[in-house]
Amino acid sequence: MKAIKNVLVSVYYKDGLDELIHILAKQAVNFYSTGGTQKFIESLGYKVNTVEGLTAFPEILGGRVKTLHPKIFGGILARRDNEQDQQQLVQFEIPEIDMVIVDLYPFEETVASTTDEQTIIEKIDIGGISLIRAAAKNFKDTLIVSNKSQYATIANLLAENKGATALETRKLFAKEAFAVSSHYDTLIYRYFAENKDENIFKQSYNDGEALRYGENPHQKGFYFGNLEEVFDILNGKALSYNNLVDIDAAVRLMTEFTEPTFAVLKHTNSCGVASRNSILEAWQAALAGDPVSAFGGVLIANRTIDEATALEIDKLFFEVLIAPEFDEKALDIFTKKKNRILLKQKLFSFPNIQYKSLLNGAIVQDFDTKIEVADELKSVTKLAPSSSEIEDLLFANKIAKHLKSNTIVLAKNKQLLGMGCGQTSRVDALQQAIHKAQSFGFDLKDSVMASDAFFPFPDCVEIANNEGIKTVIQPGGSIKDQLSIDYCDDNEMKMVTTGIRHFKH
């Protein structure tokens, strides 16, 4: 245990600091501070030794240089068991600093609130980050408090131990201090890089939330991020790892649609999607697409859930329901079951990149944000699709984009009839889609087919034609595209290409 005699305090945020100062004052410590923090401690009735008085050097450059001085850093970094260090402290009249309380200028908050470069630059902390690193490095002798969230914890520890700290405590706070400094530096780098440095990858998240478990019960799981920026959680049990993966897929899918649309997902793949004039009609059509897979699924709508829609949804067991709004009577219906997760989605921005760990590193890419529109479609057959067929083609193409490859989507009247996904062959994906559609009583005549990638052979268009599917959308790009185009022309089918592949693994 080491007693605390001298404390350096220099913080941006003062809230919650008073209790810690009172605890330290009871132990008769000497306070060193400057500027606003000095005035705050003095307002509590305690004497403060000024940094300027210790260093015999004033604060300069508009506050850019306050604590950067050997008499400050010498007192923090001096090793108590090193004879030469101790001799130099005496020689240069440097007091040992046993505790440093410091936080950092709000760089992240400033970047979020302004685009003015000079304002942002001035919020890059220099002295604070140096104090944190110095005190953390010398954790054997110095305690570092680097975040306002730690004030209450350390106040309780000091009260219990009469102003002394154990080595394991100082090492724990040093670890947290380096987490603070590394996160801060990453944020600064990302501001300067503007996501343009393609050969450097840095991400940093604080305050990870432990999940019940990972993908399976024997795996640990954590979520790093602020869900409060994305949702109001209105009801239900804690979100699981798998819930979050499915919710992400659902929200990304729904960004494609502007008219009233409902989607049902299982294991990130949509099993029911429909766009209609009302959200109730969209729900009924989406559920009809695969009422079996919908059981226990993740549901998402892009319109307010009203009482009539809630009464219909309430007939189904589901894990999660996401919508921009729920009316009061709808909430009354859903909240009768405490485990149902209800998420009110807010307006927010997705990150620009996605990444995942693999092998001994990570892969990074831009998100697939491309949304094809009618003007971009190229008709490659003698017959061209009608305007209503084009609407269905674009609808089906949006769904295909968000399904695991290889994938085929069959749709009609802006309703998903059947899909095949995650198949090793495109023919298998098509056959799965046909089987699903027919098993739920859909007539495939005059439906459309979408593929996430090109057709290397005409087998898929031939199978589709045999089922009455006459209109196709696909990226094109195969050296054998003409084989599929010729088959379509010979059988009065229509095909458009997008020039955009939408693989998803």
Coordinates of N, CA, C and O in Angstrom, one line a residue, residues 330-452:
A330 N -51.0 -0.1 -29.9 CA -50.2 -1.1 -30.3 C -49.2 -1.5 -29.2 O -49.0 -2.7 -29.0
L331 N -48.6 -0.6 -28.5 CA -47.7 -0.9 -27.4 C -48.4 -1.7 -26.3 O -47.9 -2.6 -25.7
D332 N -49.7 -1.3 -26.0 CA -50.4 -2.0 -25.0 C -50.6 -3.5 -25.4 O -50.5 -4.4 -24.5
I333 N -50.7 -3.8 -26.7 CA -50.9 -5.1 -27.1 C -49.6 -5.9 -27.0 O -49.5 -7.0 -26.5
F334 N -48.5 -5.3 -27.5 CA -47.2 -6.0 -27.5 C -46.6 -6.2 -26.1 O -46.0 -7.2 -25.9
T335 N -46.8 -5.2 -25.2 CA -46.1 -5.3 -24.0 C -46.7 -6.2 -23.0 O -46.2 -6.4 -21.8
K336 N -47.8 -6.9 -23.3 CA -48.4 -7.9 -22.5 C -47.5 -9.1 -22.3 O -47.6 -9.8 -21.3
K337 N -46.5 -9.2 -23.3 CA -45.5 -10.3 -23.2 C -44.2 -9.6 -23.0 O -43.7 -9.0 -23.9
K338 N -43.6 -9.8 -21.8 CA -42.5 -9.0 -21.3 C -41.2 -9.3 -22.1 O -40.3 -8.5 -22.1
N339 N -41.1 -10.5 -22.8 CA -39.8 -10.8 -23.4 C -39.8 -10.4 -24.9 O -38.7 -10.4 -25.5
R340 N -40.9 -9.9 -25.4 CA -40.9 -9.4 -26.8 C -40.0 -8.1 -26.9 O -40.3 -7.2 -26.1
I341 N -39.1 -8.1 -27.8 CA -38.2 -7.0 -27.9 C -38.8 -6.0 -28.9 O -39.0 -6.3 -30.1
L342 N -39.1 -4.8 -28.5 CA -39.7 -3.7 -29.3 C -38.7 -2.6 -29.4 O -38.2 -2.1 -28.4
L343 N -38.3 -2.3 -30.6 CA -37.3 -1.3 -30.9 C -37.9 -0.1 -31.7 O -38.3 -0.4 -32.8
K344 N -37.8 1.1 -31.2 CA -38.2 2.3 -32.0 C -37.0 2.8 -32.6 O -36.1 3.3 -31.9
Q345 N -36.9 2.7 -33.9 CA -35.7 3.1 -34.6 C -35.6 4.6 -34.8 O -36.5 5.3 -35.1
K346 N -34.4 5.1 -34.5 CA -34.1 6.6 -34.7 C -33.4 6.8 -36.0 O -32.9 5.8 -36.7
L347 N -33.3 8.0 -36.4 CA -32.5 8.4 -37.6 C -31.0 8.3 -37.2 O -30.6 9.0 -36.2
F348 N -30.2 7.6 -37.9 CA -28.8 7.5 -37.6 C -28.0 7.2 -38.9 O -28.6 6.8 -39.9
S349 N -26.7 7.3 -38.8 CA -25.9 7.0 -40.0 C -25.1 5.8 -39.8 O -24.4 5.6 -38.7
F350 N -25.1 4.9 -40.7 CA -24.2 3.7 -40.7 C -22.8 4.1 -40.9 O -22.5 5.1 -41.5
P351 N -21.8 3.4 -40.3 CA -20.4 3.6 -40.7 C -20.2 3.4 -42.1 O -21.0 2.8 -42.8
N352 N -19.1 4.0 -42.7 CA -18.8 3.9 -44.1 C -18.2 2.6 -44.5 O -18.2 2.2 -45.7
I353 N -17.6 1.9 -43.5 CA -16.8 0.7 -43.8 C -17.3 -0.4 -42.9 O -17.9 -0.2 -41.9
Q354 N -17.1 -1.6 -43.4 CA -17.4 -2.8 -42.6 C -16.1 -3.7 -42.6 O -15.3 -3.6 -43.5
Y355 N -16.0 -4.4 -41.5 CA -14.7 -5.2 -41.3 C -15.0 -6.4 -40.5 O -16.0 -6.5 -39.7
K356 N -14.2 -7.4 -40.6 CA -14.2 -8.6 -39.7 C -12.9 -9.2 -39.6 O -12.0 -9.1 -40.5
S357 N -12.6 -9.9 -38.5 CA -11.4 -10.5 -38.3 C -11.4 -11.9 -39.0 O -12.4 -12.5 -39.1
L358 N -10.2 -12.2 -39.5 CA -10.0 -13.5 -40.1 C -8.5 -13.8 -40.2 O -7.7 -12.9 -40.1
L359 N -8.2 -15.1 -40.2 CA -6.8 -15.6 -40.1 C -6.1 -14.8 -39.0 O -6.5 -14.9 -37.9
N360 N -5.0 -14.2 -39.3 CA -4.3 -13.4 -38.3 C -4.4 -11.9 -38.5 O -3.5 -11.1 -38.1
G361 N -5.5 -11.5 -39.1 CA -5.7 -10.1 -39.3 C -7.2 -9.7 -39.5 O -8.1 -10.3 -38.8
A362 N -7.4 -8.8 -40.3 CA -8.8 -8.3 -40.6 C -8.9 -7.9 -42.0 O -8.0 -7.5 -42.7
I363 N -10.2 -8.0 -42.6 CA -10.4 -7.5 -43.9 C -11.4 -6.3 -43.8 O -12.3 -6.3 -42.9
V364 N -11.3 -5.3 -44.6 CA -12.1 -4.1 -44.6 C -12.6 -3.8 -46.0 O -11.9 -4.0 -46.9
Q365 N -13.8 -3.3 -46.0 CA -14.3 -2.9 -47.3 C -15.4 -1.8 -47.1 O -15.9 -1.6 -46.0
D366 N -15.7 -1.1 -48.2 CA -16.8 -0.2 -48.2 C -18.1 -1.0 -48.1 O -18.2 -2.1 -48.6
F367 N -19.1 -0.4 -47.5 CA -20.4 -1.1 -47.5 C -21.0 -1.0 -48.9 O -20.7 -0.1 -49.7
D368 N -21.8 -2.0 -49.2 CA -22.5 -2.1 -50.5 C -23.7 -1.2 -50.4 O -24.8 -1.6 -49.9
T369 N -23.6 0.1 -50.7 CA -24.7 1.0 -50.6 C -25.3 1.3 -52.0 O -26.2 2.2 -52.1
K370 N -24.9 0.6 -53.0 CA -25.5 0.9 -54.4 C -26.9 0.4 -54.4 O -27.2 -0.7 -54.1
I371 N -27.8 1.3 -54.9 CA -29.2 1.0 -55.1 C -29.5 1.3 -56.6 O -29.5 2.5 -57.0
E372 N -29.8 0.3 -57.3 CA -30.0 0.5 -58.8 C -31.4 1.1 -59.0 O -32.4 0.9 -58.2
V373 N -31.5 1.9 -60.0 CA -32.8 2.6 -60.3 C -33.1 2.3 -61.8 O -32.3 1.7 -62.5
A374 N -34.3 2.6 -62.2 CA -34.8 2.1 -63.5 C -34.0 2.6 -64.6 O -33.7 1.9 -65.6
D375 N -33.5 3.9 -64.6 CA -32.7 4.4 -65.6 C -31.4 3.7 -65.9 O -30.8 3.9 -66.9
E376 N -30.9 3.0 -64.9 CA -29.6 2.3 -65.0 C -29.8 0.9 -65.6 O -28.7 0.2 -65.8
L377 N -31.0 0.4 -65.7 CA -31.2 -1.0 -66.2 C -31.0 -1.0 -67.7 O -31.4 -0.1 -68.5
K378 N -30.3 -2.0 -68.2 CA -30.1 -2.2 -69.6 C -30.9 -3.4 -70.1 O -30.6 -4.5 -69.7
S379 N -31.8 -3.1 -71.0 CA -32.6 -4.2 -71.6 C -31.7 -4.9 -72.7 O -31.3 -4.3 -73.6
V380 N -31.5 -6.2 -72.5 CA -30.6 -7.0 -73.4 C -31.4 -8.0 -74.3 O -30.7 -8.6 -75.1
T381 N -32.7 -8.0 -74.2 CA -33.5 -8.9 -75.0 C -34.4 -8.2 -76.0 O -34.5 -7.0 -75.9
K382 N -34.9 -8.9 -76.9 CA -35.8 -8.2 -77.9 C -37.0 -7.6 -77.3 O -37.5 -6.6 -77.7
L383 N -37.5 -8.3 -76.3 CA -38.7 -7.8 -75.5 C -38.2 -7.1 -74.3 O -37.3 -7.5 -73.6
A384 N -38.8 -5.9 -74.0 CA -38.4 -5.1 -72.9 C -39.5 -5.2 -71.8 O -40.7 -5.3 -72.1
P385 N -39.2 -5.1 -70.5 CA -40.2 -5.2 -69.5 C -41.0 -4.0 -69.4 O -40.6 -2.9 -69.8
S386 N -42.3 -4.2 -69.0 CA -43.2 -3.0 -68.8 C -42.8 -2.3 -67.5 O -41.9 -2.7 -66.7
S387 N -43.4 -1.1 -67.3 CA -43.1 -0.3 -66.1 C -43.4 -1.0 -64.8 O -42.7 -1.0 -63.9
S388 N -44.5 -1.8 -64.8 CA -44.8 -2.6 -63.6 C -43.9 -3.7 -63.4 O -43.5 -4.0 -62.2
E389 N -43.4 -4.3 -64.5 CA -42.4 -5.4 -64.3 C -41.1 -4.8 -63.8 O -40.4 -5.4 -63.1
I390 N -40.7 -3.6 -64.3 CA -39.5 -3.0 -63.8 C -39.6 -2.7 -62.3 O -38.6 -2.9 -61.6
E391 N -40.7 -2.3 -61.8 CA -40.9 -2.1 -60.4 C -40.6 -3.4 -59.6 O -40.0 -3.4 -58.6
D392 N -41.2 -4.5 -60.1 CA -41.0 -5.8 -59.5 C -39.5 -6.2 -59.6 O -39.0 -6.8 -58.6
L393 N -38.9 -5.9 -60.7 CA -37.5 -6.3 -60.9 C -36.6 -5.6 -59.9 O -35.7 -6.2 -59.2
L394 N -36.8 -4.3 -59.7 CA -36.0 -3.5 -58.7 C -36.3 -4.0 -57.3 O -35.4 -4.0 -56.5
F395 N -37.6 -4.3 -57.0 CA -38.0 -4.8 -55.7 C -37.2 -6.1 -55.4 O -36.6 -6.3 -54.4
A396 N -37.2 -7.0 -56.4 CA -36.6 -8.3 -56.2 C -35.1 -8.1 -56.1 O -34.4 -8.8 -55.3
N397 N -34.5 -7.2 -56.8 CA -33.1 -7.0 -56.8 C -32.6 -6.5 -55.5 O -31.5 -6.8 -55.0
K398 N -33.4 -5.6 -54.8 CA -33.1 -5.1 -53.5 C -33.0 -6.2 -52.5 O -32.1 -6.3 -51.6
I399 N -33.9 -7.2 -52.6 CA -33.9 -8.3 -51.6 C -32.7 -9.2 -51.9 O -32.0 -9.6 -51.0
A400 N -32.4 -9.5 -53.2 CA -31.3 -10.3 -53.5 C -30.0 -9.8 -53.0 O -29.1 -10.5 -52.5
K401 N -29.9 -8.4 -53.0 CA -28.6 -7.8 -52.5 C -28.3 -8.1 -51.1 O -27.2 -8.2 -50.7
H402 N -29.4 -8.4 -50.3 CA -29.2 -8.6 -48.9 C -29.3 -10.1 -48.4 O -29.4 -10.3 -47.2
L403 N -29.3 -11.0 -49.4 CA -29.3 -12.4 -49.1 C -28.0 -13.0 -49.3 O -27.2 -12.5 -50.1
K404 N -27.7 -14.1 -48.6 CA -26.4 -14.8 -48.7 C -26.3 -15.4 -50.1 O -27.2 -16.1 -50.6
S405 N -25.1 -15.3 -50.7 CA -24.8 -15.9 -52.0 C -24.6 -17.4 -51.9 O -24.1 -17.8 -50.9
N406 N -24.9 -18.1 -53.0 CA -25.6 -17.7 -54.2 C -27.1 -17.5 -53.8 O -27.7 -18.3 -53.1
T407 N -27.7 -16.5 -54.5 CA -29.1 -16.3 -54.2 C -29.9 -16.0 -55.4 O -29.5 -15.4 -56.4
I408 N -31.2 -16.4 -55.3 CA -32.2 -16.2 -56.4 C -33.5 -15.7 -55.6 O -33.8 -16.2 -54.6
V409 N -34.1 -14.6 -56.2 CA -35.3 -14.1 -55.6 C -36.4 -14.2 -56.6 O -36.2 -13.7 -57.8
L410 N -37.6 -14.6 -56.2 CA -38.8 -14.6 -57.1 C -39.8 -13.7 -56.4 O -40.1 -13.8 -55.2
A411 N -40.4 -12.8 -57.2 CA -41.3 -11.8 -56.7 C -42.3 -11.4 -57.7 O -42.2 -11.6 -58.9
K412 N -43.5 -11.0 -57.2 CA -44.5 -10.5 -58.0 C -45.4 -9.5 -57.2 O -45.7 -9.7 -56.1
N413 N -45.7 -8.4 -57.9 CA -46.6 -7.4 -57.3 C -45.9 -6.9 -55.9 O -46.6 -6.7 -54.9
K414 N -44.6 -6.7 -56.0 CA -43.9 -6.2 -54.8 C -44.1 -7.1 -53.6 O -44.2 -6.6 -52.5
Q415 N -44.0 -8.4 -53.8 CA -44.1 -9.4 -52.7 C -43.1 -10.5 -53.0 O -43.0 -11.0 -54.1
L416 N -42.3 -10.8 -52.0 CA -41.4 -11.9 -52.1 C -42.2 -13.2 -52.1 O -42.9 -13.5 -51.1
L417 N -42.0 -14.0 -53.2 CA -42.7 -15.3 -53.3 C -41.9 -16.4 -52.9 O -42.4 -17.4 -52.3
G418 N -40.6 -16.3 -53.2 CA -39.7 -17.4 -52.8 C -38.3 -17.0 -53.0 O -38.0 -16.2 -53.9
M419 N -37.4 -17.5 -52.1 CA -36.0 -17.2 -52.3 C -35.1 -18.4 -52.0 O -35.5 -19.2 -51.2
G420 N -34.0 -18.5 -52.7 CA -33.0 -19.5 -52.3 C -31.7 -18.7 -52.0 O -31.3 -17.8 -52.8
C421 N -31.1 -19.1 -51.0 CA -29.8 -18.3 -50.6 C -28.8 -19.2 -49.9 O -29.2 -20.3 -49.5
G422 N -27.6 -18.8 -50.0 CA -26.5 -19.6 -49.4 C -26.2 -20.9 -50.0 O -25.6 -21.8 -49.4
Q423 N -26.5 -21.0 -51.3 CA -26.4 -22.2 -52.0 C -25.0 -22.2 -52.8 O -24.5 -21.2 -53.2
T424 N -24.5 -23.4 -53.0 CA -23.2 -23.5 -53.7 C -23.4 -23.4 -55.2 O -22.4 -23.3 -55.9
S425 N -24.6 -23.6 -55.6 CA -24.9 -23.4 -57.1 C -26.1 -22.5 -57.3 O -27.1 -22.6 -56.5
R426 N -26.1 -21.7 -58.3 CA -27.2 -20.8 -58.6 C -28.5 -21.7 -59.0 O -29.6 -21.2 -58.7
V427 N -28.3 -22.8 -59.6 CA -29.4 -23.7 -59.9 C -30.1 -24.2 -58.7 O -31.3 -24.2 -58.5
D428 N -29.3 -24.5 -57.7 CA -29.8 -25.0 -56.4 C -30.6 -23.9 -55.7 O -31.7 -24.1 -55.2
A429 N -30.1 -22.6 -55.8 CA -30.8 -21.5 -55.2 C -32.1 -21.3 -55.9 O -33.1 -21.0 -55.2
L430 N -32.2 -21.4 -57.2 CA -33.4 -21.2 -58.0 C -34.4 -22.3 -57.6 O -35.6 -22.0 -57.4
Q431 N -33.9 -23.5 -57.5 CA -34.9 -24.6 -57.2 C -35.4 -24.5 -55.8 O -36.6 -24.8 -55.5
Q432 N -34.6 -24.0 -54.9 CA -35.0 -23.8 -53.5 C -36.1 -22.7 -53.5 O -37.1 -22.8 -52.9
A433 N -35.9 -21.6 -54.3 CA -36.9 -20.5 -54.4 C -38.2 -21.0 -55.0 O -39.3 -20.6 -54.4
I434 N -38.1 -21.8 -56.0 CA -39.3 -22.3 -56.6 C -40.1 -23.2 -55.6 O -41.3 -23.1 -55.5
H435 N -39.4 -24.1 -54.9 CA -40.0 -25.0 -54.0 C -40.7 -24.2 -52.9 O -41.8 -24.5 -52.5
K436 N -40.0 -23.2 -52.4 CA -40.6 -22.4 -51.3 C -41.9 -21.7 -51.8 O -42.9 -21.7 -51.1
A437 N -41.8 -21.1 -52.9 CA -43.0 -20.3 -53.5 C -44.2 -21.3 -53.7 O -45.3 -21.0 -53.3
Q438 N -43.9 -22.4 -54.3 CA -45.0 -23.4 -54.6 C -45.5 -24.0 -53.3 O -46.7 -24.3 -53.2
S439 N -44.7 -24.2 -52.3 CA -45.1 -24.9 -51.1 C -46.1 -24.0 -50.3 O -46.9 -24.4 -49.5
F440 N -46.0 -22.6 -50.5 CA -47.0 -21.7 -49.9 C -48.1 -21.2 -50.8 O -48.7 -20.2 -50.6
G441 N -48.3 -22.0 -52.0 CA -49.4 -21.8 -52.8 C -49.3 -20.6 -53.8 O -50.3 -20.2 -54.4
F442 N -48.1 -20.2 -54.1 CA -48.0 -19.1 -55.0 C -47.9 -19.6 -56.5 O -47.2 -20.6 -56.8
D443 N -48.6 -18.9 -57.4 CA -48.5 -19.1 -58.8 C -47.3 -18.3 -59.4 O -47.4 -17.1 -59.3
L444 N -46.3 -18.9 -59.9 CA -45.2 -18.2 -60.4 C -45.3 -17.6 -61.8 O -44.4 -16.9 -62.2
K445 N -46.4 -17.8 -62.4 CA -46.7 -17.2 -63.7 C -46.6 -15.7 -63.6 O -47.2 -15.1 -62.7
D446 N -45.8 -15.1 -64.5 CA -45.7 -13.6 -64.6 C -44.9 -13.0 -63.4 O -44.9 -11.8 -63.2
S447 N -44.3 -13.9 -62.6 CA -43.4 -13.4 -61.5 C -42.0 -13.0 -62.2 O -41.8 -13.3 -63.3
V448 N -41.2 -12.4 -61.4 CA -39.9 -12.0 -61.9 C -38.8 -12.7 -61.1 O -39.0 -13.1 -60.0
M449 N -37.6 -12.8 -61.7 CA -36.5 -13.5 -61.0 C -35.3 -12.5 -61.0 O -35.0 -11.8 -61.9
A450 N -34.7 -12.4 -59.8 CA -33.5 -11.6 -59.6 C -32.3 -12.5 -59.1 O -32.5 -13.4 -58.3
S451 N -31.1 -12.3 -59.6 CA -30.0 -13.0 -59.2 C -28.9 -12.0 -58.7 O -28.7 -11.0 -59.3
D452 N -28.2 -12.4 -57.7 CA -27.1 -11.5 -57.1 C -25.9 -11.5 -58.0 O -25.1 -10.6 -57.9

